[in-house]
Tab-separated table of C-alpha atoms in Angstrom:
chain	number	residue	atom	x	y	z
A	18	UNK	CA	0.000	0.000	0.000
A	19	UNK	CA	1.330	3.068	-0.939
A	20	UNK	CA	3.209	5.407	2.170
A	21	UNK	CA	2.329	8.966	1.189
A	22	UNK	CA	-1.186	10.384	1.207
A	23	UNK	CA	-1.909	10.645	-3.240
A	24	UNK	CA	-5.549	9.571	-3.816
A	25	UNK	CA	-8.228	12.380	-3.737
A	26	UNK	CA	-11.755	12.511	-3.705
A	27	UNK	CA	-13.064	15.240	-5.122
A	28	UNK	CA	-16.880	16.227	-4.221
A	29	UNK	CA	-19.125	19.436	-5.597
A	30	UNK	CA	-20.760	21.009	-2.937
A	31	UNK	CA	-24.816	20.209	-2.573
A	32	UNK	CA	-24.402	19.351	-6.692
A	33	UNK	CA	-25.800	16.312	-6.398
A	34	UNK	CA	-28.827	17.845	-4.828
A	35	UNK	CA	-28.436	20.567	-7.369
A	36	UNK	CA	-29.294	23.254	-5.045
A	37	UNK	CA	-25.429	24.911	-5.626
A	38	UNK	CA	-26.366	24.942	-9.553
A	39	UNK	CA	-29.802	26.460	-8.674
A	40	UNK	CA	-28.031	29.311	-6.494
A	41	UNK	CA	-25.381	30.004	-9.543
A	42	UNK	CA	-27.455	30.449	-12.140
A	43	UNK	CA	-30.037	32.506	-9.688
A	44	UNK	CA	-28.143	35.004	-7.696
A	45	UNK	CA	-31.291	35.739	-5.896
A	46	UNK	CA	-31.224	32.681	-4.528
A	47	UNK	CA	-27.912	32.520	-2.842
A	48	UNK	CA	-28.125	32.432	0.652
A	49	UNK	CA	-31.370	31.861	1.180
A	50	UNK	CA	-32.646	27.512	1.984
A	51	UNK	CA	-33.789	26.749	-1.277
A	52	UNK	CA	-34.881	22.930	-1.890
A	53	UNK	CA	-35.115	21.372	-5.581
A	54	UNK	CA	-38.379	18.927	-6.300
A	55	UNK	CA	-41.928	19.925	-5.187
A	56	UNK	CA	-43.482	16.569	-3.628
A	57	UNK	CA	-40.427	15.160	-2.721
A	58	UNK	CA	-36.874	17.002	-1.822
A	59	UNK	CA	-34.384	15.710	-4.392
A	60	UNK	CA	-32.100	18.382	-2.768
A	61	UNK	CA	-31.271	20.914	-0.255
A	62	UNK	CA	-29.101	23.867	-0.064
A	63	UNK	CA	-26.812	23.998	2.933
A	64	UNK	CA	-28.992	26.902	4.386
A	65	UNK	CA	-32.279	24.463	4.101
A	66	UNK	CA	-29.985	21.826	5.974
A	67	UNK	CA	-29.319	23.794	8.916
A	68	UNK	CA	-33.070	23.108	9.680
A	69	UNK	CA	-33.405	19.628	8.996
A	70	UNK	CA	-34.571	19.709	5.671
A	71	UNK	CA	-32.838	16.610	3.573
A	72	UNK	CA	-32.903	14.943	0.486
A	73	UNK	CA	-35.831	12.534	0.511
A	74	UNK	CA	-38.191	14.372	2.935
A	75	UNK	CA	-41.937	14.928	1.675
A	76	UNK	CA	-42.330	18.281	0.838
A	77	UNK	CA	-44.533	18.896	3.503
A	78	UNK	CA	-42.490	18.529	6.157
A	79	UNK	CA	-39.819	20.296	4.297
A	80	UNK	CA	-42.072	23.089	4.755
A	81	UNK	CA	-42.946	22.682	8.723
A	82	UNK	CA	-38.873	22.346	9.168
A	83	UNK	CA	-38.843	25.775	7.311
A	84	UNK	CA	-41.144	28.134	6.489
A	85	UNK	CA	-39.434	30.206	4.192
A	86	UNK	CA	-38.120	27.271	2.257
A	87	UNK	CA	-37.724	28.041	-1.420
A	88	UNK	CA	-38.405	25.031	-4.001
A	89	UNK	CA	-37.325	24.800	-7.796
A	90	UNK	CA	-37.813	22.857	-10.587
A	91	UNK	CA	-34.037	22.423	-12.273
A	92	UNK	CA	-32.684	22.979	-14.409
A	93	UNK	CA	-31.172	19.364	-15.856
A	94	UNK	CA	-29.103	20.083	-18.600
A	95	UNK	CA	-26.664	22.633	-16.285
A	96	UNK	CA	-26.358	19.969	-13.992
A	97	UNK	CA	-24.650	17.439	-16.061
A	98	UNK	CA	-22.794	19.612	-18.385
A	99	UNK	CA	-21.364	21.747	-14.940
A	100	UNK	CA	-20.503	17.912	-13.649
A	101	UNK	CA	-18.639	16.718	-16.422
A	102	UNK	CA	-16.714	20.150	-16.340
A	103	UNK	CA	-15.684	19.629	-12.915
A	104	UNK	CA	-14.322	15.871	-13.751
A	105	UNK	CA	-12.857	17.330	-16.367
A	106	UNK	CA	-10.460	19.920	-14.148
A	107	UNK	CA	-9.253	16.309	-12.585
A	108	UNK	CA	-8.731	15.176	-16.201
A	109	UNK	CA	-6.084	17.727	-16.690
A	110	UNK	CA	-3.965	16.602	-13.740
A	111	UNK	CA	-3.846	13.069	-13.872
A	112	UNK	CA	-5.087	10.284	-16.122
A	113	UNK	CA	-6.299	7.790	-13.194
A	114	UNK	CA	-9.375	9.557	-12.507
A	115	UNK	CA	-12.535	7.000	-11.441
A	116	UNK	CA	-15.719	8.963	-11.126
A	117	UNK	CA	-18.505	7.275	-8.948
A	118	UNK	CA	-21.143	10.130	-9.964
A	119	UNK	CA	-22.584	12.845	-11.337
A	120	UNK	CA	-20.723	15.093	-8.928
A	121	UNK	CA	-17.654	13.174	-7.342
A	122	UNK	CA	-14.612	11.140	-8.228
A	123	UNK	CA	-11.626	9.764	-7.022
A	124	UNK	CA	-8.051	10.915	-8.427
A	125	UNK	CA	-4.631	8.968	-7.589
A	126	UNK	CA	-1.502	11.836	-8.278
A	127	UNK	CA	0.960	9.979	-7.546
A	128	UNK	CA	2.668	10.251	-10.760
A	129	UNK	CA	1.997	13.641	-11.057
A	130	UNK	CA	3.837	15.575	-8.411
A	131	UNK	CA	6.376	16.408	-10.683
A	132	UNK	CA	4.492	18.245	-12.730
A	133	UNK	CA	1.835	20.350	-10.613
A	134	UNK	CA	3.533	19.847	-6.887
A	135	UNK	CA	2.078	17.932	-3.704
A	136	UNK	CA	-1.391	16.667	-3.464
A	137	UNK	CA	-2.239	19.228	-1.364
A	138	UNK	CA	-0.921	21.941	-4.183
A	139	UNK	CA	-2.927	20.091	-6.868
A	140	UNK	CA	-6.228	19.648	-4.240
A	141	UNK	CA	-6.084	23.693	-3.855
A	142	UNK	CA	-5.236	24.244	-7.530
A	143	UNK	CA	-8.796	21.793	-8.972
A	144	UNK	CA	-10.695	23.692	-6.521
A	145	UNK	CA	-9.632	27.359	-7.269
A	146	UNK	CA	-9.960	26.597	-10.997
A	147	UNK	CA	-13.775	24.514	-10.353
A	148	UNK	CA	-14.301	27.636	-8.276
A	149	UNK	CA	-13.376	30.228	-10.755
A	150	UNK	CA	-14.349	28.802	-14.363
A	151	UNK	CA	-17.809	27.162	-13.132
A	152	UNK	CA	-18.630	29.373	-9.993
A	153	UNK	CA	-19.342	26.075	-7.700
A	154	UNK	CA	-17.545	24.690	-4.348
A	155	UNK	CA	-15.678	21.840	-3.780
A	156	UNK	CA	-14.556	19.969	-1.036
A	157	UNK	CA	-11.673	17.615	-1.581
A	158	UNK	CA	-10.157	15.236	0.657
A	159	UNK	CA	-6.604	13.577	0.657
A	160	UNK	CA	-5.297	10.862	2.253
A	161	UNK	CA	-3.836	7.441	1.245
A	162	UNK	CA	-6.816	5.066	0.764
A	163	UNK	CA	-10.036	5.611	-0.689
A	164	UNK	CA	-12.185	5.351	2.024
A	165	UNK	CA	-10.441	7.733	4.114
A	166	UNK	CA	-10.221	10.635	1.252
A	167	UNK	CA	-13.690	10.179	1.338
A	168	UNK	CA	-13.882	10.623	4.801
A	169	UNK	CA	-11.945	13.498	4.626
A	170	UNK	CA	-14.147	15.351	1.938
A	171	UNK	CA	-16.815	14.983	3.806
A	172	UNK	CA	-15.026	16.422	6.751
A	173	UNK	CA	-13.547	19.166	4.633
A	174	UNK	CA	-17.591	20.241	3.648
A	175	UNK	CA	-18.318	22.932	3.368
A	176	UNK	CA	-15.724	24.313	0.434
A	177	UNK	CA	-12.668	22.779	2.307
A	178	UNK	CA	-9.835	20.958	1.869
A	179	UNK	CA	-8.614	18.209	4.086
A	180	UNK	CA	-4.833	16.555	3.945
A	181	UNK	CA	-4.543	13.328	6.147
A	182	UNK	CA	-0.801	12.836	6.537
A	183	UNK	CA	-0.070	9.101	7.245
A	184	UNK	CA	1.360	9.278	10.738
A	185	UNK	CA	-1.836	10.667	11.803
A	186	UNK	CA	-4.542	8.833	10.145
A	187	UNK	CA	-5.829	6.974	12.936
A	188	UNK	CA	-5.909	10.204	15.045
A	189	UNK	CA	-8.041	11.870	12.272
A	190	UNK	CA	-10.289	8.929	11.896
A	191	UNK	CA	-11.093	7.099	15.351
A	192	UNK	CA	-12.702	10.927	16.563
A	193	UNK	CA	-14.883	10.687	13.672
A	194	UNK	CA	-18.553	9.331	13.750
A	195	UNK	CA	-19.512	5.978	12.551
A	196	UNK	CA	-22.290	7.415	9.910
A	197	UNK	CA	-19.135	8.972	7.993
A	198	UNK	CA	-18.174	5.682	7.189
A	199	UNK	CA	-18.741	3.941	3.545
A	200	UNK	CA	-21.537	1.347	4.089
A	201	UNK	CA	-23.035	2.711	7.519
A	202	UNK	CA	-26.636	3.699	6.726
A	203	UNK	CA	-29.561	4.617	8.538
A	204	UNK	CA	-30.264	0.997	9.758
A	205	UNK	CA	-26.780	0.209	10.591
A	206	UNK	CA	-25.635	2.927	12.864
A	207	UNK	CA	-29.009	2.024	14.968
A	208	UNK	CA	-27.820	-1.182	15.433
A	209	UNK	CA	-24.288	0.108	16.368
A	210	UNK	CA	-25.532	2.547	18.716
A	211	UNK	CA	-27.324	-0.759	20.466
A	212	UNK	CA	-24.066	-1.868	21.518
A	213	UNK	CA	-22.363	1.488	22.935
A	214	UNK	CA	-20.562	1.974	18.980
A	215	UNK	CA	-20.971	5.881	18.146
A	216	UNK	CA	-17.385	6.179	16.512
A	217	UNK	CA	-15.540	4.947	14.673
A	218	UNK	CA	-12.805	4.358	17.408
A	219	UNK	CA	-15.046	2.971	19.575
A	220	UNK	CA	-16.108	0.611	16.160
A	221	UNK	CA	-12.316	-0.509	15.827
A	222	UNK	CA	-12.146	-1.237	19.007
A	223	UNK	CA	-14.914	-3.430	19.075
A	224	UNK	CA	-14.698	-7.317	19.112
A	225	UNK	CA	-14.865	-9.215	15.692
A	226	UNK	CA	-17.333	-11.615	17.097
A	227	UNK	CA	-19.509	-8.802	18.190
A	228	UNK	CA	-19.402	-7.135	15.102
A	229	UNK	CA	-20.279	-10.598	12.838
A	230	UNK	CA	-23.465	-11.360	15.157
A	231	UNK	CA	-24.592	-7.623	14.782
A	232	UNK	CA	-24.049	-7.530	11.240
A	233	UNK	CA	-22.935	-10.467	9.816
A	234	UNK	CA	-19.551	-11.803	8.583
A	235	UNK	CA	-19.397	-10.005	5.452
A	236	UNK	CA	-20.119	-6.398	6.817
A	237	UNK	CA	-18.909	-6.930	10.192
A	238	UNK	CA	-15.248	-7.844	8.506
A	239	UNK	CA	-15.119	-4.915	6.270
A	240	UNK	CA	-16.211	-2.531	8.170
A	241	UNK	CA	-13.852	-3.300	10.991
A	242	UNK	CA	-11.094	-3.208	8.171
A	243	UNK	CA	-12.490	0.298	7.402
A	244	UNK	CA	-12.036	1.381	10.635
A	245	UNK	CA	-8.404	0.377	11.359
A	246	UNK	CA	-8.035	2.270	7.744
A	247	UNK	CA	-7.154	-1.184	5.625
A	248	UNK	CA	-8.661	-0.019	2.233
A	249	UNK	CA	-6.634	-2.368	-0.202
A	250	UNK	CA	-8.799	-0.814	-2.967
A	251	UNK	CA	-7.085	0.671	-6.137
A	252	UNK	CA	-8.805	2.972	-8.638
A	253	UNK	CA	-10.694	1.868	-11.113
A	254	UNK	CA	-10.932	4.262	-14.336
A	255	UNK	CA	-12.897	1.731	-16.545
A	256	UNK	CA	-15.318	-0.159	-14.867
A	257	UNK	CA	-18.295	-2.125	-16.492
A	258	UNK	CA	-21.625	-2.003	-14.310
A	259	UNK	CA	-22.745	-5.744	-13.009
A	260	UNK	CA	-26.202	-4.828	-13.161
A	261	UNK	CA	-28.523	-1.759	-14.244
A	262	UNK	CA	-31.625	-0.718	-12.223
A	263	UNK	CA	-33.805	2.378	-11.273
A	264	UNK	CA	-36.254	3.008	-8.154
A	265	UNK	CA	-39.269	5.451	-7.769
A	266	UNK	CA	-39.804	6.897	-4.425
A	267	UNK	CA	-43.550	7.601	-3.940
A	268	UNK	CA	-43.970	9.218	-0.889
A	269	UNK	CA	-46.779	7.229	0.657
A	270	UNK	CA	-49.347	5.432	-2.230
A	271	UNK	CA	-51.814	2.621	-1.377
A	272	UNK	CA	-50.345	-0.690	-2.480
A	273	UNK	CA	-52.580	-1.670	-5.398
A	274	UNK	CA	-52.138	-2.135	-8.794
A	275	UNK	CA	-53.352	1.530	-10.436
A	276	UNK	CA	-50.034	2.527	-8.705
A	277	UNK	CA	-47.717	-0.709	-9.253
A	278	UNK	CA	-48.313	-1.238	-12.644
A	279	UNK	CA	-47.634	2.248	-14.205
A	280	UNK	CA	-44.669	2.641	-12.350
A	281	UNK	CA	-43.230	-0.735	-12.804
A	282	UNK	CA	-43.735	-0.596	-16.837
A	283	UNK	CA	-41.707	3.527	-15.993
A	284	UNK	CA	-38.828	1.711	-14.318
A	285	UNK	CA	-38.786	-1.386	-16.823
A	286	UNK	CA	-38.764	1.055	-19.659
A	287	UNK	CA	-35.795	3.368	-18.040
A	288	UNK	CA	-33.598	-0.014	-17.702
A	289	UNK	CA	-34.203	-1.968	-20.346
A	290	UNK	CA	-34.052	0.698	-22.476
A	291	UNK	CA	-30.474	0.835	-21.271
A	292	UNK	CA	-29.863	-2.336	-21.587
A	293	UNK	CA	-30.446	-2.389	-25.224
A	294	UNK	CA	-28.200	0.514	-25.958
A	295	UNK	CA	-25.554	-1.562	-24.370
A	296	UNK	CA	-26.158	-4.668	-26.284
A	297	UNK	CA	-26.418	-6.319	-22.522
A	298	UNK	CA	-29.417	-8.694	-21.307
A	299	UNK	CA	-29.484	-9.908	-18.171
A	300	UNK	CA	-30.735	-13.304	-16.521
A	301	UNK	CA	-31.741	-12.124	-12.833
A	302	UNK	CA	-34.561	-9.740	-11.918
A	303	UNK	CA	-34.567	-7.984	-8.638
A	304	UNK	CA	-37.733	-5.715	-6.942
A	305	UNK	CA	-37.214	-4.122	-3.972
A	306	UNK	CA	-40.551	-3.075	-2.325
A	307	UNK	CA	-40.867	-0.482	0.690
A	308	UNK	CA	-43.023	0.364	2.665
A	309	UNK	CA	-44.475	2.955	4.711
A	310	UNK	CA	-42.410	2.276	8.197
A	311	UNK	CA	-39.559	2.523	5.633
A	312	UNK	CA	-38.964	-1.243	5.932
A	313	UNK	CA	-38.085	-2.810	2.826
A	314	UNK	CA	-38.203	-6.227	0.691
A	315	UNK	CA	-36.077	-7.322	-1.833
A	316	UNK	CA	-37.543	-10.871	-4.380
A	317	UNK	CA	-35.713	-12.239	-7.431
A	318	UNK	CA	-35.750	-14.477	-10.105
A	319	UNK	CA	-32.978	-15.489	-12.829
A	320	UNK	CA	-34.447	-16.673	-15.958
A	321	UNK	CA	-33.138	-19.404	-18.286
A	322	UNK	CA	-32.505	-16.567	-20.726
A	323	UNK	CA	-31.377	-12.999	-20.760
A	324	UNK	CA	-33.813	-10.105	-21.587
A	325	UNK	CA	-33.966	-6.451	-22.152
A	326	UNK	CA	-37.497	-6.320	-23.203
A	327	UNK	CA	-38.993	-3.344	-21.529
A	328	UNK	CA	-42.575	-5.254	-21.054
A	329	UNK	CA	-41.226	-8.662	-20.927
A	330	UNK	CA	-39.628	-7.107	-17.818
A	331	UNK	CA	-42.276	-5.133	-16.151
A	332	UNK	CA	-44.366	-8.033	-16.431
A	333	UNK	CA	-41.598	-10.227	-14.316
A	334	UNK	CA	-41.216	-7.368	-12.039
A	335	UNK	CA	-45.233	-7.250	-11.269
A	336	UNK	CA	-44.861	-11.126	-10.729
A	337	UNK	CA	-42.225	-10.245	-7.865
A	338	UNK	CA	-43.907	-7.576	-6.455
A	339	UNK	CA	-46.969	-9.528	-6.057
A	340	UNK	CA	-45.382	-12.313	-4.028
A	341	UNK	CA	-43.668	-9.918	-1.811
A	342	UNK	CA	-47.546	-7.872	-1.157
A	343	UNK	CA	-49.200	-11.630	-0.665
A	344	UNK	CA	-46.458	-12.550	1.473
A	345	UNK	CA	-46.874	-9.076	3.577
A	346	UNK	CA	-50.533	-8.611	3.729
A	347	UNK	CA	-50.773	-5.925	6.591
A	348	UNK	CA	-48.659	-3.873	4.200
A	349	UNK	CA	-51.265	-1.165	2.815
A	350	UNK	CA	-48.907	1.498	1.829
A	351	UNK	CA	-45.553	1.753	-0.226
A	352	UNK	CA	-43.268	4.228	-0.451
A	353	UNK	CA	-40.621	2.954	-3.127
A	354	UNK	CA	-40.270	0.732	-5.824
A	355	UNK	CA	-37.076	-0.220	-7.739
A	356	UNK	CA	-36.023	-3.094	-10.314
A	357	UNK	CA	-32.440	-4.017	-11.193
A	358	UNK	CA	-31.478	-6.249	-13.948
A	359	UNK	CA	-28.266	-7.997	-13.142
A	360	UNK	CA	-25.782	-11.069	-14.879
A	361	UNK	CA	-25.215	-9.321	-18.145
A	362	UNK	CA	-24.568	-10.742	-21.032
A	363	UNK	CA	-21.931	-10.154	-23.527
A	364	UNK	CA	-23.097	-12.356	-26.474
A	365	UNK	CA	-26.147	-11.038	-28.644
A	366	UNK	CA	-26.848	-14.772	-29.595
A	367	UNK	CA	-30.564	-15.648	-28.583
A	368	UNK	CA	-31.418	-19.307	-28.752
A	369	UNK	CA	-34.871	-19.632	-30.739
A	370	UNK	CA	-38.099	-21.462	-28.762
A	371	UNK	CA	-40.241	-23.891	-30.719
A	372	UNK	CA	-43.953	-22.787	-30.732
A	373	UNK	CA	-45.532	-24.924	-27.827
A	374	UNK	CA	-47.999	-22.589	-26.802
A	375	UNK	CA	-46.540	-22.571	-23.406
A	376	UNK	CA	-48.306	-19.995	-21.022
A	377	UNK	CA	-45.204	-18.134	-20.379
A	378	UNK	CA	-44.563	-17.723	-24.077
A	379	UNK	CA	-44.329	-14.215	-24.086
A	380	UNK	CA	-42.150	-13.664	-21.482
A	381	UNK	CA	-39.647	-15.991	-23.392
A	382	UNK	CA	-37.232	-13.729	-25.508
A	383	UNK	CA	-36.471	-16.378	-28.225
A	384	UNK	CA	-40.409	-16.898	-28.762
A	385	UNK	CA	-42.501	-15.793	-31.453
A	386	UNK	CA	-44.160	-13.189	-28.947
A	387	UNK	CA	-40.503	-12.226	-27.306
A	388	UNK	CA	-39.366	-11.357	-30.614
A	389	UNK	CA	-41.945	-9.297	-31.163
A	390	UNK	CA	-41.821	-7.481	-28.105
A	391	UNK	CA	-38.116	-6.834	-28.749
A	392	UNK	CA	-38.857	-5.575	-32.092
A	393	UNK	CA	-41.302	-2.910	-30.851
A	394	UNK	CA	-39.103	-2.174	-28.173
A	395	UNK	CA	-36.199	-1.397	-31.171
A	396	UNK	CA	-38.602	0.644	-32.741
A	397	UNK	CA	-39.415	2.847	-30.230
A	398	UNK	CA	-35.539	3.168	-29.493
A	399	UNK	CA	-34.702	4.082	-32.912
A	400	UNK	CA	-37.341	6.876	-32.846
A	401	UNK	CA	-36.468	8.080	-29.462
A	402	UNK	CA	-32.798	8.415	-30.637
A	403	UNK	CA	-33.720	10.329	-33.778
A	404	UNK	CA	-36.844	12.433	-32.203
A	405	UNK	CA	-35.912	12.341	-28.290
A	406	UNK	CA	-37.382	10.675	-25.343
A	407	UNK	CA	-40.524	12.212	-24.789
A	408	UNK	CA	-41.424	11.280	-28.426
A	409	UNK	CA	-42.992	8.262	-27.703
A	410	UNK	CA	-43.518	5.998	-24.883
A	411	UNK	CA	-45.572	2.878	-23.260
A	412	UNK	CA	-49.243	3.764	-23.482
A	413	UNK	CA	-50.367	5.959	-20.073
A	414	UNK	CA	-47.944	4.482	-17.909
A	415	UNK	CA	-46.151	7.830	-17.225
A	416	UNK	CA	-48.953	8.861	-14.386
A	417	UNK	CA	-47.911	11.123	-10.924
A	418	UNK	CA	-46.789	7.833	-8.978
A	419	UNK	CA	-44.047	7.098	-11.727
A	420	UNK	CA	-43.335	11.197	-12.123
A	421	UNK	CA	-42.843	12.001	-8.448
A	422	UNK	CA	-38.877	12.393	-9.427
A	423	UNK	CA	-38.429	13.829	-13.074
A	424	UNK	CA	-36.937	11.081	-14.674
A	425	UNK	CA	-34.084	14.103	-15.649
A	426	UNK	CA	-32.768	13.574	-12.279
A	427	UNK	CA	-32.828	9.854	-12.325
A	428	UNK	CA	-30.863	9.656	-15.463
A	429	UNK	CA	-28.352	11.801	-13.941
A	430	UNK	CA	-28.485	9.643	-11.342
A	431	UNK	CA	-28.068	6.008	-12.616
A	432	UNK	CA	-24.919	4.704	-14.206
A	433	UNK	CA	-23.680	3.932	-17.169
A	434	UNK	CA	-23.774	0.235	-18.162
């Protein structure tokens, strides 16, 4: 493992929540809690967080939190042209540049010092050049693993910088709280805080055994890695995704099928249409189903053959989600739903079905009915591509449930396959 403190991870300011965008191109809005969405918060300025208000919230209590909370719509094109521009200042510094979203990345300079100076000259130098040709803040953490630069962005917030040297990482990081760490949600620091674990000191000191009943082997192992900073983990600059999926958060809608089947044909048609573009299929369909207590339920099924037929795979999906309602059947209300496709394929080649009338026969991609399906699906691609997205679509299926989050924002959102 490298000895000096060289990887950086580089983070825009509230840009993924868009609210730093919204304040740039509005000057009237600068300084003043502004929140992007309507229904739902898909972001918050850093003067709407000081009174609670987060990404996520209803609107509604966004509102009680703060009265003179501001909302706007977005503006979606800014947001990933500004985002690639900021990526783009890490471009010019080093080649080994892995970006994990729309508004962060990781950069390794070790074999740039040379050239531009110490991390910490080239950390200050990307964000007084972000800063001055796009207007935005970043915060930028250095340190010599990944999980730790991220740490130390997030520290560094807001518009900072933060340099761990190596002889004091464990210092830095043992003070720190346990939610800072990569892979602690919600649900996990509860069950950390059940057991006297509030930092992540107190986590490293904690026994392994303890840690595997709590959370099982998997998690319990890394994350007690994590906190004694063993992050093995090099950047990777050309990664293929294992899996493509999308989720609709829908505040609180009654679980029946007006609501699930609109919104399951809007997520099937955002990933497989993906999928296509890619030339990747996949075998295994996941739903995740939550509901109102914010509990959620995961059900999947891997098919004898891939497919990346958008209602070959709503239609699977609705099969899934059904067994998880019939197997929960106090559960009245949802609040998200979200399909992933995962085991791509590589190979185009689709094995042909003879015509036995089976009853699944359309939900077979290499039957007379999958073909079809795909071939409508094509279509519809080919005169998106030439006409744009809104051009045409599935029928009704784009109702409020599905169009709670502008699908602008999920696009921005999801990654590349």
């Amino acid at each position: 493992m490298e000895t000096t403190a060289t990887i950086l991870h580089a983070d825009l300011d509230a840009f993924y929540a868009y609210a730093s965008v919204e304040q740039l191109l509005d000057p009237s809005l600068r300084g003043k809690p502004i929140a992007v969405g309507g229904g739902v918060v898909l972001a918050a300025s850093y003067e709407a967080r000081a009174f609670g208000v987060r990404g996520g919230m209803p609107g509604r209590k966004a509102r009680e939190l703060c009265p003179q909370l501001i909302f706007v719509g977005g503006n979606f094109s800014h947001y990933q042209r500004l985002g690639d521009a900021a990526i783009k200042v890490l471009d010019d510094f080093t080649p080994v540049v892995e970006r994990i979203s729309i508004d962060e990345a990781f950069a390794d300079v070790a074999g740039c010092t040379h050239l531009f100076g110490s991390p910490r000259d080239i950390a200050t130098a990307i964000r007084r050049r972000v800063r001055t040709e796009l207007g935005l803040p970043i915060s930028i953490g250095v340190a010599r693993t990944k999980h730790l630069a991220k740490i130390a962005s997030q520290v560094a917030k807001p518009d900072g910088l933060v340099v761990v040297d190596p002889g004091t990482e464990l210092a830095f990081l043992h003070d720190l709280p346990v939610s800072l760490m990569w892979g602690v949600g919600p649900a996990t620091k509860a069950r950390l805080a059940e057991i006297g674990v509030e930092t992540i000191g107190e986590l490293a000191r904690t026994h392994s055994g303890a840690l595997t009943r709590l959370l099982g082997p998997a998690a319990g192992e890394k994350l007690a890695a994590l906190a004694w900073n063993r992050d093995p983990r090099k950047l990777e600059t050309r990664r293929r995704a294992h899996s493509a999926g999308a989720q609709s958060a829908l505040g609180q809608k009654p679980a029946v099928a007006r609501v699930i089947v609109p919104t399951l044909l809007h997520l099937a048609d955002r990933v497989a249409s993906r999928l296509r573009a890619k030339a990747r299929p996949g075998r295994t369909v996941t739903v995740r189903v939550r509901f109102a207590d914010l509990s959620a339920v995961t059900r999947s099924i891997t098919l004898d053959q891939p497919i990346s037929a958008t209602t070959m795979l709503a239609e699977i999906a609705g099969y899934l989600v059904r067994g998880v309602l019939a197997d929960h059947p106090r559960e009245k209300t949802i609040s998200l739903l979200a399909i992933s496709v995962s085991h791509l394929w590589e190979s185009a080649e689709l094995q042909l079905d003879l015509p036995l009338g089976l009853a699944d026969e359309k939900r077979r991609p290499g039957s007379k009915k999958g073909l079809a399906r795909f071939g409508a699906d094509r279509a519809i691609d080919k005169i998106r591509e030439r006409f744009g997205k809104q051009a045409v679509g599935y029928g009704t299926v784009a109702l409020e449930a599905a169009r709670s989050v502008p699908d602008e924002f999920r696009e921005l959102a999801e990654k590349e396959l």
